mmCIF file of C-alpha atoms and ligand atoms in Angstrom:
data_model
loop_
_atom_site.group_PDB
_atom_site.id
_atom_site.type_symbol
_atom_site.label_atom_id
_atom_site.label_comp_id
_atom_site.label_asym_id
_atom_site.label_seq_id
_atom_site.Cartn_x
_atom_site.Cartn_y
_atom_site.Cartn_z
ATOM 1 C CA UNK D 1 135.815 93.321 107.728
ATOM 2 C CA UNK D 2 133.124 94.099 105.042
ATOM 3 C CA UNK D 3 132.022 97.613 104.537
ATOM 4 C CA UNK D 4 128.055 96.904 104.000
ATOM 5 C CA UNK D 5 128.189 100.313 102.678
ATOM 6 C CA UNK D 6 130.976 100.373 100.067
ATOM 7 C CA UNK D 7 131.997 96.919 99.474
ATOM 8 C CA UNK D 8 130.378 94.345 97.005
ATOM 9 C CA UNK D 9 128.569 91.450 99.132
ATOM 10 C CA UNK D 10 126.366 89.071 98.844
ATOM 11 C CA UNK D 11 123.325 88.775 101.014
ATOM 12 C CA UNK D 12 121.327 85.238 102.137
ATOM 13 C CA UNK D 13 117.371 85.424 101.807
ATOM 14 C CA UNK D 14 116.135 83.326 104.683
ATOM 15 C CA UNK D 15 112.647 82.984 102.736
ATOM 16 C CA UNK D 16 113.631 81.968 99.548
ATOM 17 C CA UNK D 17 116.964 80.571 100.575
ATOM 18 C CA UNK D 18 119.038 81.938 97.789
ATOM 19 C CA UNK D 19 121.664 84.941 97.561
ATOM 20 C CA UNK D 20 121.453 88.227 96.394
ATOM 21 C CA UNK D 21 124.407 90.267 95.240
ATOM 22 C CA UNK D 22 124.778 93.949 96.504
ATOM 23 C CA UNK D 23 127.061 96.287 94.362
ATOM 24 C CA UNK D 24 127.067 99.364 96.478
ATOM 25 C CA UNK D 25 129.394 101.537 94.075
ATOM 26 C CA UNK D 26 127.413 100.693 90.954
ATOM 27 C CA UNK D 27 124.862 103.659 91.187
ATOM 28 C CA UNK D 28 127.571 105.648 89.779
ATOM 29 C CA UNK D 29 127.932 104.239 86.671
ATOM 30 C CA UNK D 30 126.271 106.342 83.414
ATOM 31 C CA UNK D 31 123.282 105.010 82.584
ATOM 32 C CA UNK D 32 122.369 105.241 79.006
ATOM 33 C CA UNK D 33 120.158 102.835 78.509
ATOM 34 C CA UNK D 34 116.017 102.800 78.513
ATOM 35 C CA UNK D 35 114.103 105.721 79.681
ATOM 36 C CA UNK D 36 110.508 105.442 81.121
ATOM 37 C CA UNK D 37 107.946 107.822 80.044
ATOM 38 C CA UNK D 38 106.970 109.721 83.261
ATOM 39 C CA UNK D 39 103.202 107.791 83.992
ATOM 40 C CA UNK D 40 100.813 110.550 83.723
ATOM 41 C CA UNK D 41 99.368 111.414 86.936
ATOM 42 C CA UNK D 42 95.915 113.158 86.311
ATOM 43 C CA UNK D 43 93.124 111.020 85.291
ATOM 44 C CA UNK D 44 89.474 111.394 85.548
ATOM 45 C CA UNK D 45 87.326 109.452 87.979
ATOM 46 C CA UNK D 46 85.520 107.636 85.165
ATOM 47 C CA UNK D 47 86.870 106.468 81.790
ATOM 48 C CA UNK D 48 84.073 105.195 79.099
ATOM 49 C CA UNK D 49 86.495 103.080 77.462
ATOM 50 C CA UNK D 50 87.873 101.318 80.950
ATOM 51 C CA UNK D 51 86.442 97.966 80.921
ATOM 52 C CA UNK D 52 86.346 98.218 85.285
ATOM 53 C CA UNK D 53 84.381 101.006 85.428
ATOM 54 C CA UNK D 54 80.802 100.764 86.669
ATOM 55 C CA UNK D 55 78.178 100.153 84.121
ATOM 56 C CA UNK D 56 81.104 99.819 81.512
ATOM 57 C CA UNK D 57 80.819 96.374 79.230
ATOM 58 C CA UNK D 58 83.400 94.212 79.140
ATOM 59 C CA UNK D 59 85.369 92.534 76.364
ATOM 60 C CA UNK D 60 83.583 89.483 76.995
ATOM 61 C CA UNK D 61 79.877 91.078 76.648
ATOM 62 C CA UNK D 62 79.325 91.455 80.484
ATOM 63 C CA UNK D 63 78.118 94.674 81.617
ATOM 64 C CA UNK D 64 79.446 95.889 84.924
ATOM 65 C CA UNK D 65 76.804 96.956 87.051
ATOM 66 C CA UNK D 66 76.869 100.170 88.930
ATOM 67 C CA UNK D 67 78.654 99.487 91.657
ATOM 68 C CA UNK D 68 79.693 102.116 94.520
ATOM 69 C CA UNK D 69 82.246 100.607 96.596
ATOM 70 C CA UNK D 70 84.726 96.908 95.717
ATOM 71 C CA UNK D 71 83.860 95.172 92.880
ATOM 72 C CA UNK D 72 84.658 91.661 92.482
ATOM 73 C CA UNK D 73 84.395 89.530 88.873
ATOM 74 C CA UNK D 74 85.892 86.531 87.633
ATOM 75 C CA UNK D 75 88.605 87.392 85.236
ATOM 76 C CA UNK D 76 87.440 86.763 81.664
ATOM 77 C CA UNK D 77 90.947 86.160 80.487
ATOM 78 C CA UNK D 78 91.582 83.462 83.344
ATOM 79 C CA UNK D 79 94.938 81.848 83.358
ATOM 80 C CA UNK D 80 93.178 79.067 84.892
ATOM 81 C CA UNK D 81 89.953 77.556 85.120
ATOM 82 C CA UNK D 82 88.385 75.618 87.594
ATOM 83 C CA UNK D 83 86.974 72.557 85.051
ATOM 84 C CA UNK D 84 90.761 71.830 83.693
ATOM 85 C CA UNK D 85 91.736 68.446 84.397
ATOM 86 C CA UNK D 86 94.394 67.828 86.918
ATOM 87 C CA UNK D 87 95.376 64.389 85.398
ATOM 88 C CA UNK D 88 99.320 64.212 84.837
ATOM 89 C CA UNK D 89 101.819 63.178 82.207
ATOM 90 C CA UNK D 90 105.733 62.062 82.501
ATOM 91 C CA UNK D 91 107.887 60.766 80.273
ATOM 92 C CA UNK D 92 111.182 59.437 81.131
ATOM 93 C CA UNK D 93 110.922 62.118 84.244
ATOM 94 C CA UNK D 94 111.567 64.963 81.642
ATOM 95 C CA UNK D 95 108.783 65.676 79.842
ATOM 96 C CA UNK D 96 106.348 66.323 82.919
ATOM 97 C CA UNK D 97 103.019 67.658 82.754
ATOM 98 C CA UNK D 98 100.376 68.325 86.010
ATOM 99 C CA UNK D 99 96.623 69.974 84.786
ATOM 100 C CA UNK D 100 96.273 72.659 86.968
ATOM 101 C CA UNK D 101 92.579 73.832 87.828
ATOM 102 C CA UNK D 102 92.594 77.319 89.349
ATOM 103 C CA UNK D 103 90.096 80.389 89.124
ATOM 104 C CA UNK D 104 90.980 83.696 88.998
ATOM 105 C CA UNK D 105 89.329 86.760 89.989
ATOM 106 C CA UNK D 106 89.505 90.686 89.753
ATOM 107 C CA UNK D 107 89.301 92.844 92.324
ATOM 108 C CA UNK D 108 88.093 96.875 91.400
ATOM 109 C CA UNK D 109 89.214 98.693 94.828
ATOM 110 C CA UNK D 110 85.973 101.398 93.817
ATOM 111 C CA UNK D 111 84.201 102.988 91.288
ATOM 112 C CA UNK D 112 86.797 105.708 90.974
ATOM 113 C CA UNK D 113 89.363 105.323 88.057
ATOM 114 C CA UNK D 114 92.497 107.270 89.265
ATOM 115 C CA UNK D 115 91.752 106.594 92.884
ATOM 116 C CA UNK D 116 94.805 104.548 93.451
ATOM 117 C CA UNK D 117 95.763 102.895 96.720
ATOM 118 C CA UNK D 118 97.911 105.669 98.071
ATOM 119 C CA UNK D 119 94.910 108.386 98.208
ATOM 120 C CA UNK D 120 92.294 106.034 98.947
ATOM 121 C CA UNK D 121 91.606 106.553 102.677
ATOM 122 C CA UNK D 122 92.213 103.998 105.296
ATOM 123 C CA UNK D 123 88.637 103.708 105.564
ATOM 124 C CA UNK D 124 88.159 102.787 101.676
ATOM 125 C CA UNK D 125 91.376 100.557 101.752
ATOM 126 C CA UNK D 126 89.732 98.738 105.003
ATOM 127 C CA UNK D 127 86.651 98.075 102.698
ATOM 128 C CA UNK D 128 89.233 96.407 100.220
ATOM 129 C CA UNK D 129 90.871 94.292 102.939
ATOM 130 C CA UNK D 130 87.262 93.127 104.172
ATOM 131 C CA UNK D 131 86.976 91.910 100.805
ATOM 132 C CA UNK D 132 89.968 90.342 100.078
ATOM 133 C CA UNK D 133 89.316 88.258 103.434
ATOM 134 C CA UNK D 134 85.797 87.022 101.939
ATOM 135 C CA UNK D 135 87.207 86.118 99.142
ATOM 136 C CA UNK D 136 90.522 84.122 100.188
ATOM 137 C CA UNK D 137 88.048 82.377 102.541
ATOM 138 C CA UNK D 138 85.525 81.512 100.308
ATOM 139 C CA UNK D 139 88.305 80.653 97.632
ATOM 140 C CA UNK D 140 89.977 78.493 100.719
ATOM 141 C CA UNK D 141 87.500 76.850 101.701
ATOM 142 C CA UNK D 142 87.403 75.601 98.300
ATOM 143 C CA UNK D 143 88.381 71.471 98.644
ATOM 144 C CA UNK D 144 90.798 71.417 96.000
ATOM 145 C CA UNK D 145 92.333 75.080 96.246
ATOM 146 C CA UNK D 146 95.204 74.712 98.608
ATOM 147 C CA UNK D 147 96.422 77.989 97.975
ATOM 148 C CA UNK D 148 94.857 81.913 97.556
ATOM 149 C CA UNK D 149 96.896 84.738 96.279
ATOM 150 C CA UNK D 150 95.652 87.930 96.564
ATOM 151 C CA UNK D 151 98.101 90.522 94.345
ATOM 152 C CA UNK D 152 98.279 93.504 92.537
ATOM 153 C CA UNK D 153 100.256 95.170 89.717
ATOM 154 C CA UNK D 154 100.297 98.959 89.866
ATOM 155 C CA UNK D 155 101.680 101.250 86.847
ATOM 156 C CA UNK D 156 102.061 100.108 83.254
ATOM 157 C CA UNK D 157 106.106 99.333 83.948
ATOM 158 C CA UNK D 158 104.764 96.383 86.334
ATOM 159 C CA UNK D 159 102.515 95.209 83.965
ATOM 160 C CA UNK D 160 99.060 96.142 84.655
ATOM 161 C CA UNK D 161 96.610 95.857 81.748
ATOM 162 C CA UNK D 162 94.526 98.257 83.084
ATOM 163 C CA UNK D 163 95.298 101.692 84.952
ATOM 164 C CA UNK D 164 92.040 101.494 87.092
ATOM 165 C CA UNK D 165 93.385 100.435 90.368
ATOM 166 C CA UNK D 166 92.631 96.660 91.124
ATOM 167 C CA UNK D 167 93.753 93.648 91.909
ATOM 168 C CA UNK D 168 93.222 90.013 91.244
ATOM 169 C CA UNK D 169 93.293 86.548 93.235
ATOM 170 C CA UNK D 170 94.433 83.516 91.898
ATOM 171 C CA UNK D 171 93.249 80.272 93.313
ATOM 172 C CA UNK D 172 94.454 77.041 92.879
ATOM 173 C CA UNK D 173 95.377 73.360 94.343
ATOM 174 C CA UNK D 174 99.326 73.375 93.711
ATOM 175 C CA UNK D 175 101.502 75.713 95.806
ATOM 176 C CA UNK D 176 102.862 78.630 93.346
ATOM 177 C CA UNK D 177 106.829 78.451 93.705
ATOM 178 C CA UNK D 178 107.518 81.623 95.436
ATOM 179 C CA UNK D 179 104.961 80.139 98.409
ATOM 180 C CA UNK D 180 106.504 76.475 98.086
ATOM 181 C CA UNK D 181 110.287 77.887 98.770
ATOM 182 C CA UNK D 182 108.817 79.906 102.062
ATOM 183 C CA UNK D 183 106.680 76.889 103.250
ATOM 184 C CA UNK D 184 109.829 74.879 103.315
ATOM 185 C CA UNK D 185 112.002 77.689 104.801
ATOM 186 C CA UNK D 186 109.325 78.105 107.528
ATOM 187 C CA UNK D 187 109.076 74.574 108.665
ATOM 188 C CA UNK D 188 112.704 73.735 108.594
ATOM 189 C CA UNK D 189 113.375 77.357 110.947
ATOM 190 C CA UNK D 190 110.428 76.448 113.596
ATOM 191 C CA UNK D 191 111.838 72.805 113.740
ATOM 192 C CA UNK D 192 115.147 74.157 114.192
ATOM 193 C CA UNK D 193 114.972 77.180 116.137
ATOM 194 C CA UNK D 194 111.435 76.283 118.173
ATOM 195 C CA UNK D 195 110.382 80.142 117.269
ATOM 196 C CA UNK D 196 109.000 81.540 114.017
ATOM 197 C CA UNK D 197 111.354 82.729 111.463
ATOM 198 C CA UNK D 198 109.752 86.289 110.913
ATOM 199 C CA UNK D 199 108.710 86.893 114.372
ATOM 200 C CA UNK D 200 112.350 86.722 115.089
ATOM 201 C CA UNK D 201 113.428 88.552 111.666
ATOM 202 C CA UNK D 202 111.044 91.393 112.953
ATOM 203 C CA UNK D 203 112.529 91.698 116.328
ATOM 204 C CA UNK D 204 115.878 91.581 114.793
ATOM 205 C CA UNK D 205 114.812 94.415 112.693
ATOM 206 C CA UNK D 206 112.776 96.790 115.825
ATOM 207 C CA UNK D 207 116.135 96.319 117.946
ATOM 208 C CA UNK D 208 118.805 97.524 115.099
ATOM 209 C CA UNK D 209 116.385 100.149 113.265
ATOM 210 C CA UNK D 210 118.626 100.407 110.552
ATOM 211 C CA UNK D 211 116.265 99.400 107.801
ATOM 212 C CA UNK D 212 112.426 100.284 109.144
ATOM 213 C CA UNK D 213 110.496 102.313 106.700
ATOM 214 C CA UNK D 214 107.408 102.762 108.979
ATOM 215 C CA UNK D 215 105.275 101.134 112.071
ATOM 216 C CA UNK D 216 102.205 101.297 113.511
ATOM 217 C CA UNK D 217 100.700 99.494 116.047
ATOM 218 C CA UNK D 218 100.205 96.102 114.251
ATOM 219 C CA UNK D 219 102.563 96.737 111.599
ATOM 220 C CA UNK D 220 106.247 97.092 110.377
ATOM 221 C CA UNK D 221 107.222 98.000 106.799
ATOM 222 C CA UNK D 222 110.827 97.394 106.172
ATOM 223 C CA UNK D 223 113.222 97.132 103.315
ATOM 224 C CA UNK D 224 114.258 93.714 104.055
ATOM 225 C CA UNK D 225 117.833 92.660 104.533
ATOM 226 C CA UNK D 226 118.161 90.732 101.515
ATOM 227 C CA UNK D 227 116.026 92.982 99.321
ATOM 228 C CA UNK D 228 116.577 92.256 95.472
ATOM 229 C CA UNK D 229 114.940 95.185 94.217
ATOM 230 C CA UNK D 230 115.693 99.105 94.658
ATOM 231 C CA UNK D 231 112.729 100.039 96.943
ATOM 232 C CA UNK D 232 111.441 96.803 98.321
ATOM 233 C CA UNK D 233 109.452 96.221 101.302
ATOM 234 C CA UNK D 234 108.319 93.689 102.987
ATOM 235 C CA UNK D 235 105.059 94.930 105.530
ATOM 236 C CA UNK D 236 105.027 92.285 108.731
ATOM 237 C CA UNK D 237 102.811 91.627 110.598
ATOM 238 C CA UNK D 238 103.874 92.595 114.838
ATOM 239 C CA UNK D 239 101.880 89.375 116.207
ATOM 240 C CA UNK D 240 102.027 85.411 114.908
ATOM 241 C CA UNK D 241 99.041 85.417 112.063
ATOM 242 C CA UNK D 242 98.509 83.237 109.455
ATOM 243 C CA UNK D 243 96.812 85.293 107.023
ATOM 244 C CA UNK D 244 93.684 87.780 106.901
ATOM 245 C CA UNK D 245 91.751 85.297 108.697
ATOM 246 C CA UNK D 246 93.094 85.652 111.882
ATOM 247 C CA UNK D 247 93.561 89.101 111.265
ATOM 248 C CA UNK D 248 90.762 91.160 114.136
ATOM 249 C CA UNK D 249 89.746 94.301 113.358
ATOM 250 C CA UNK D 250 91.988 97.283 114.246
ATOM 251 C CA UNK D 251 94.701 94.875 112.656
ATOM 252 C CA UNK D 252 92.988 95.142 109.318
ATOM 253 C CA UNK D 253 92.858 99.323 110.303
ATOM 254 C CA UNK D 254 96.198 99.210 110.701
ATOM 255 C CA UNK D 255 96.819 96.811 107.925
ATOM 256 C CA UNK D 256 95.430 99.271 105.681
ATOM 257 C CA UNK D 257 96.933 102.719 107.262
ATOM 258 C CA UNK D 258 100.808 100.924 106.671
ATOM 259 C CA UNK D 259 100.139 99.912 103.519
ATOM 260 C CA UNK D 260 98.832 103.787 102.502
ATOM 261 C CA UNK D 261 101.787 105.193 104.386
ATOM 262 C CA UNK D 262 104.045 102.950 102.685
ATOM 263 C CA UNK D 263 102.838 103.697 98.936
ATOM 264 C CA UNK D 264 102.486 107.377 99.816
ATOM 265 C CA UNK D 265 106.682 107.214 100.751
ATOM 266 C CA UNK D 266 106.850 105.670 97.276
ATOM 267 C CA UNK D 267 104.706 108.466 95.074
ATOM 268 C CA UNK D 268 106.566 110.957 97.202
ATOM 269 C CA UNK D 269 110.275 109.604 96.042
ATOM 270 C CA UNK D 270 110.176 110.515 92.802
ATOM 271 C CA UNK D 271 106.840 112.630 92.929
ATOM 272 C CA UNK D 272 105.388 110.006 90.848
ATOM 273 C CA UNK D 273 102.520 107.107 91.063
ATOM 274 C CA UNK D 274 105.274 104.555 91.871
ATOM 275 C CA UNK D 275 104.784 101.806 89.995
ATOM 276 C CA UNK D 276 105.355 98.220 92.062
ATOM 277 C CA UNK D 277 103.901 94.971 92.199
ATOM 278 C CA UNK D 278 102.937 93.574 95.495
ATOM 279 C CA UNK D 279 101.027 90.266 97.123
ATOM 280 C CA UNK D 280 99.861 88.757 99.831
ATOM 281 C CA UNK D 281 101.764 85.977 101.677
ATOM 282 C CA UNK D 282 99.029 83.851 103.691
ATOM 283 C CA UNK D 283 99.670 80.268 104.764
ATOM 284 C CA UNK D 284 98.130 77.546 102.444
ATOM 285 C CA UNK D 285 94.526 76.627 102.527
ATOM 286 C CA UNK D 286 94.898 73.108 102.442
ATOM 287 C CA UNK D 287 93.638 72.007 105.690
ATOM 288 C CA UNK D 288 96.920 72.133 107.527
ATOM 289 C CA UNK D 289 97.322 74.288 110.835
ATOM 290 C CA UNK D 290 100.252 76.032 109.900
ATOM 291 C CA UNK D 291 101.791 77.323 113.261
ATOM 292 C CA UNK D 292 104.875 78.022 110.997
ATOM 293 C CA UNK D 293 103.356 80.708 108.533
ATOM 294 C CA UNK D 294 104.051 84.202 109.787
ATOM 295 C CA UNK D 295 101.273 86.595 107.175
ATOM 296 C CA UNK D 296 103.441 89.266 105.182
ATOM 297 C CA UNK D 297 102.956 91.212 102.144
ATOM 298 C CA UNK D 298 105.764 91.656 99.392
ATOM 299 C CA UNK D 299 106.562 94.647 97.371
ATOM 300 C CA UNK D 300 109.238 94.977 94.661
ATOM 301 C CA UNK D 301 109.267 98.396 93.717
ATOM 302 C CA UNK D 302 111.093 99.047 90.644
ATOM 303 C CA UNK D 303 112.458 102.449 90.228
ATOM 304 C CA UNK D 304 116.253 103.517 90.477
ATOM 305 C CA UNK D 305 117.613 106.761 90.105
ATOM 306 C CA UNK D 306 114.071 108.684 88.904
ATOM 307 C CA UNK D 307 111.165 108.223 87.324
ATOM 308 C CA UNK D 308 112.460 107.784 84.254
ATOM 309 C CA UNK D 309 115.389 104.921 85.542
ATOM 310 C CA UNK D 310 114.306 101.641 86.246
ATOM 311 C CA UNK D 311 115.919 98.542 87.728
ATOM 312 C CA UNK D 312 115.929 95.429 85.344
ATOM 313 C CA UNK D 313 116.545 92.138 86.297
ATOM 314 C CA UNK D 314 118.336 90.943 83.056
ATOM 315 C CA UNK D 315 121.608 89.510 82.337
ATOM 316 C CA UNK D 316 123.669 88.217 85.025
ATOM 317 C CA UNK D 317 120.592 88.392 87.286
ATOM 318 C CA UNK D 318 118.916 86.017 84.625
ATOM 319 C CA UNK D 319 122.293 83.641 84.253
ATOM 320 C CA UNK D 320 124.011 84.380 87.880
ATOM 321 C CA UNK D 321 122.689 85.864 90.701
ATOM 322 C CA UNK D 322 119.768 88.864 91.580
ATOM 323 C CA UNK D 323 122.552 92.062 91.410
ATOM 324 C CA UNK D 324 121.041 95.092 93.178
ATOM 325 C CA UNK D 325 122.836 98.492 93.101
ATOM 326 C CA UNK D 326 121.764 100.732 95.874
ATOM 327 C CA UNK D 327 121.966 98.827 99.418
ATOM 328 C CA UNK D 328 118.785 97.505 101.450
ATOM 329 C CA UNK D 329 120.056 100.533 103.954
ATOM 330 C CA UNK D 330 120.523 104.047 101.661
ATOM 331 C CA UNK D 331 116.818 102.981 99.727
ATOM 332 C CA UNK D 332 115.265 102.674 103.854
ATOM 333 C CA UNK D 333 116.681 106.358 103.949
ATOM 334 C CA UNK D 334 115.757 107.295 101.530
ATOM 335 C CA UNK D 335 111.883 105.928 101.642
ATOM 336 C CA UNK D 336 111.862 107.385 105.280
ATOM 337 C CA UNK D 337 113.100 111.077 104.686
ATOM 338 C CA UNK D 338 110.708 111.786 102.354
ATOM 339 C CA UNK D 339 107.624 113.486 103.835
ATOM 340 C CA UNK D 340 104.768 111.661 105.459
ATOM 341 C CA UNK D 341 101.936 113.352 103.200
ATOM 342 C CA UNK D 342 101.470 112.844 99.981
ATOM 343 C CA UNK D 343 102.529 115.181 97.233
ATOM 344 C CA UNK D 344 99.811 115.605 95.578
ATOM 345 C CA UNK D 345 98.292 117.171 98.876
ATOM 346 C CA UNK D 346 101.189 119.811 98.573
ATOM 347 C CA UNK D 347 99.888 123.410 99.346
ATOM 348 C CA UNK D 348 99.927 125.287 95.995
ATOM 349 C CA UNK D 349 102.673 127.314 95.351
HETATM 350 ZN ZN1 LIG A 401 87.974 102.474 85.045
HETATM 351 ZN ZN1 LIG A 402 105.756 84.772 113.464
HETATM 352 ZN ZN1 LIG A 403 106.488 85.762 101.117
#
């Protein structure tokens, strides 16, 4: 028999249909490779130089107006813009080319520059959600966007540009990969098994309790099965919903109280504003009922041993297979032992 726990395995993602390779005893190796500067964790509540800050100009000219709660702009760096043609080219079937038309928006959660998700307030965070909903409906409803992605990079290791917390949307008419893959593994598990692949994950996951982070009413955060990196979670939805449309309203509450509990478990691990990057899985907005799409959120969450260790995915993750070090189970145990509140709210000492 395997040992989950000691032995080196690999581990099937029913999503993405590919493997992941877990390397239990790894952890122990010494690490002497790149160090992260600790992210420094007191900011002030307005930067003059932040380009999302309210009545701040842009890089493009725009002033920001003074806005006191979500602020919503299209991105003037887009990686895609709605006029692009979508004509194609293809040589020989290996040079191939599609134009791909997309717009792409940012999304300031408030006014406040260090008022990152984790000490927002569900009520604040709610406010987000509501807007997020708008906009991947009006962005749906779009004729030639098929598909919305609401997503957002937190901390400089995960690449945000900018440290004021926000996120963006991208819009566009081709499925993104990542969606494509789950579409696919969807379809072919409700034709298959008559039930949805995540409702049954989920119950799967409630019965065994070996890898649940968190719950609430409407909403599980787990560190999935077949997690790639050290602290991942996936936050599922309890009932069958497509996506923030269908979503009523004490689901969007409770929507935005996981999603607080869950980053708070991740500042509290290493006493740190975790850095991860995270997005919204909704089914496709291209007309198409979807009774296959179950709505979940991703979040890859890269820090190992401390603040200053982080996970790569390099080498024979690039070449082979995603390796991951710690298993799906010890980072769950970790992530729920820590306490509930957040640090920062510590009593002075
Ligand atoms: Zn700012
Ligand atoms: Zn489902
Ligand atoms: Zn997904």
């Amino acid at each position: 028999m395997i040992d989950l726990a000691q032995d080196s395995h690999r581990r099937y993602n029913p999503l993405t249909r590919e493997w992941v390779l877990v390397s239990p005893g790894r952890i122990a190796r010494p690490w002497q490779g790149r160090i992260e500067a600790p992210a420094l964790i007191e900011s002030s509540a307005y930067d003059p130089k932040c380009h999302m800050c309210p009545g701040n100009v842009r890089v493009s000219g725009t002033q920001n107006p003074k806005y006191s709660a979500t602020f919503v702009f299209d991105n003037d760096f887009p990686a895609m813009k709605p006029n692009t043609s979508d004509g194609m080219i293809e040589v020989k079937e290996l040079l191939v080319v599609r134009g791909e038309p997309g717009i792409c928006r940012v999304v300031c959660f408030s006014p406040k520059h260090n008022l990152r998700l984790p000490r927002m307030g569900q009520p604040t965070l709610r406010g987000v959600l509501d807007v997020l909903a708008e906009q991947h409906a009006q962005l749906g409803a779009l004729p030639w966007v098929n598909y919305v992605l609401p997503l957002e990079n937190s901390g400089a290791a995960m690449g945000a540009g900018n440290p004021h917390p926000h996120c963006q949307i991208w819009a566009n008419g081709n499925l993104p990969n990542a969606p494509s893959r789950e579409l696919t593994s969807f379809g072919t598990y409700l034709r298959s098994h008559g039930s949805c692949m995540l409702c049954d994950y989920l119950k799967l996951e409630l019965k065994r309790r070996e890898r649940i982070i968190c719950e609430n009413e409407f909403f599980v955060a787990v560190v999935p099965f077949w997690a790639v990196w050290p602290f991942e979670a996936l936050v599922i939805g309890k009932k069958h919903k497509s996506g923030f449309a269908n979503l009523i309203a004490s689901e969007r509450d409770a929507l935005a109280e996981i999603l607080i509990k869950l980053t708070t478990r991740y500042d509290n691990l290493f006493r740190t504003p975790f850095p991860y990057s995270m997005g919204y899985h909704c089914a496709p907005t291209d007309g198409a009922a979807h009774p296959e799409w179950h709505f979940h959120a991703h979040f890859c969450a890269p820090l190992l041993r401390s603040v200053t260790v982080r996970k790569f995915q390099a080498g024979y993750e690039m070449f082979g297979t995603p390796q991951r070090d710690i298993t799906p189970e010890v980072a769950e145990k970790q992530l729920r032992d820590v306490q509930q509140w957040h640090y920062l709210d510590d009593a002075p000492k």
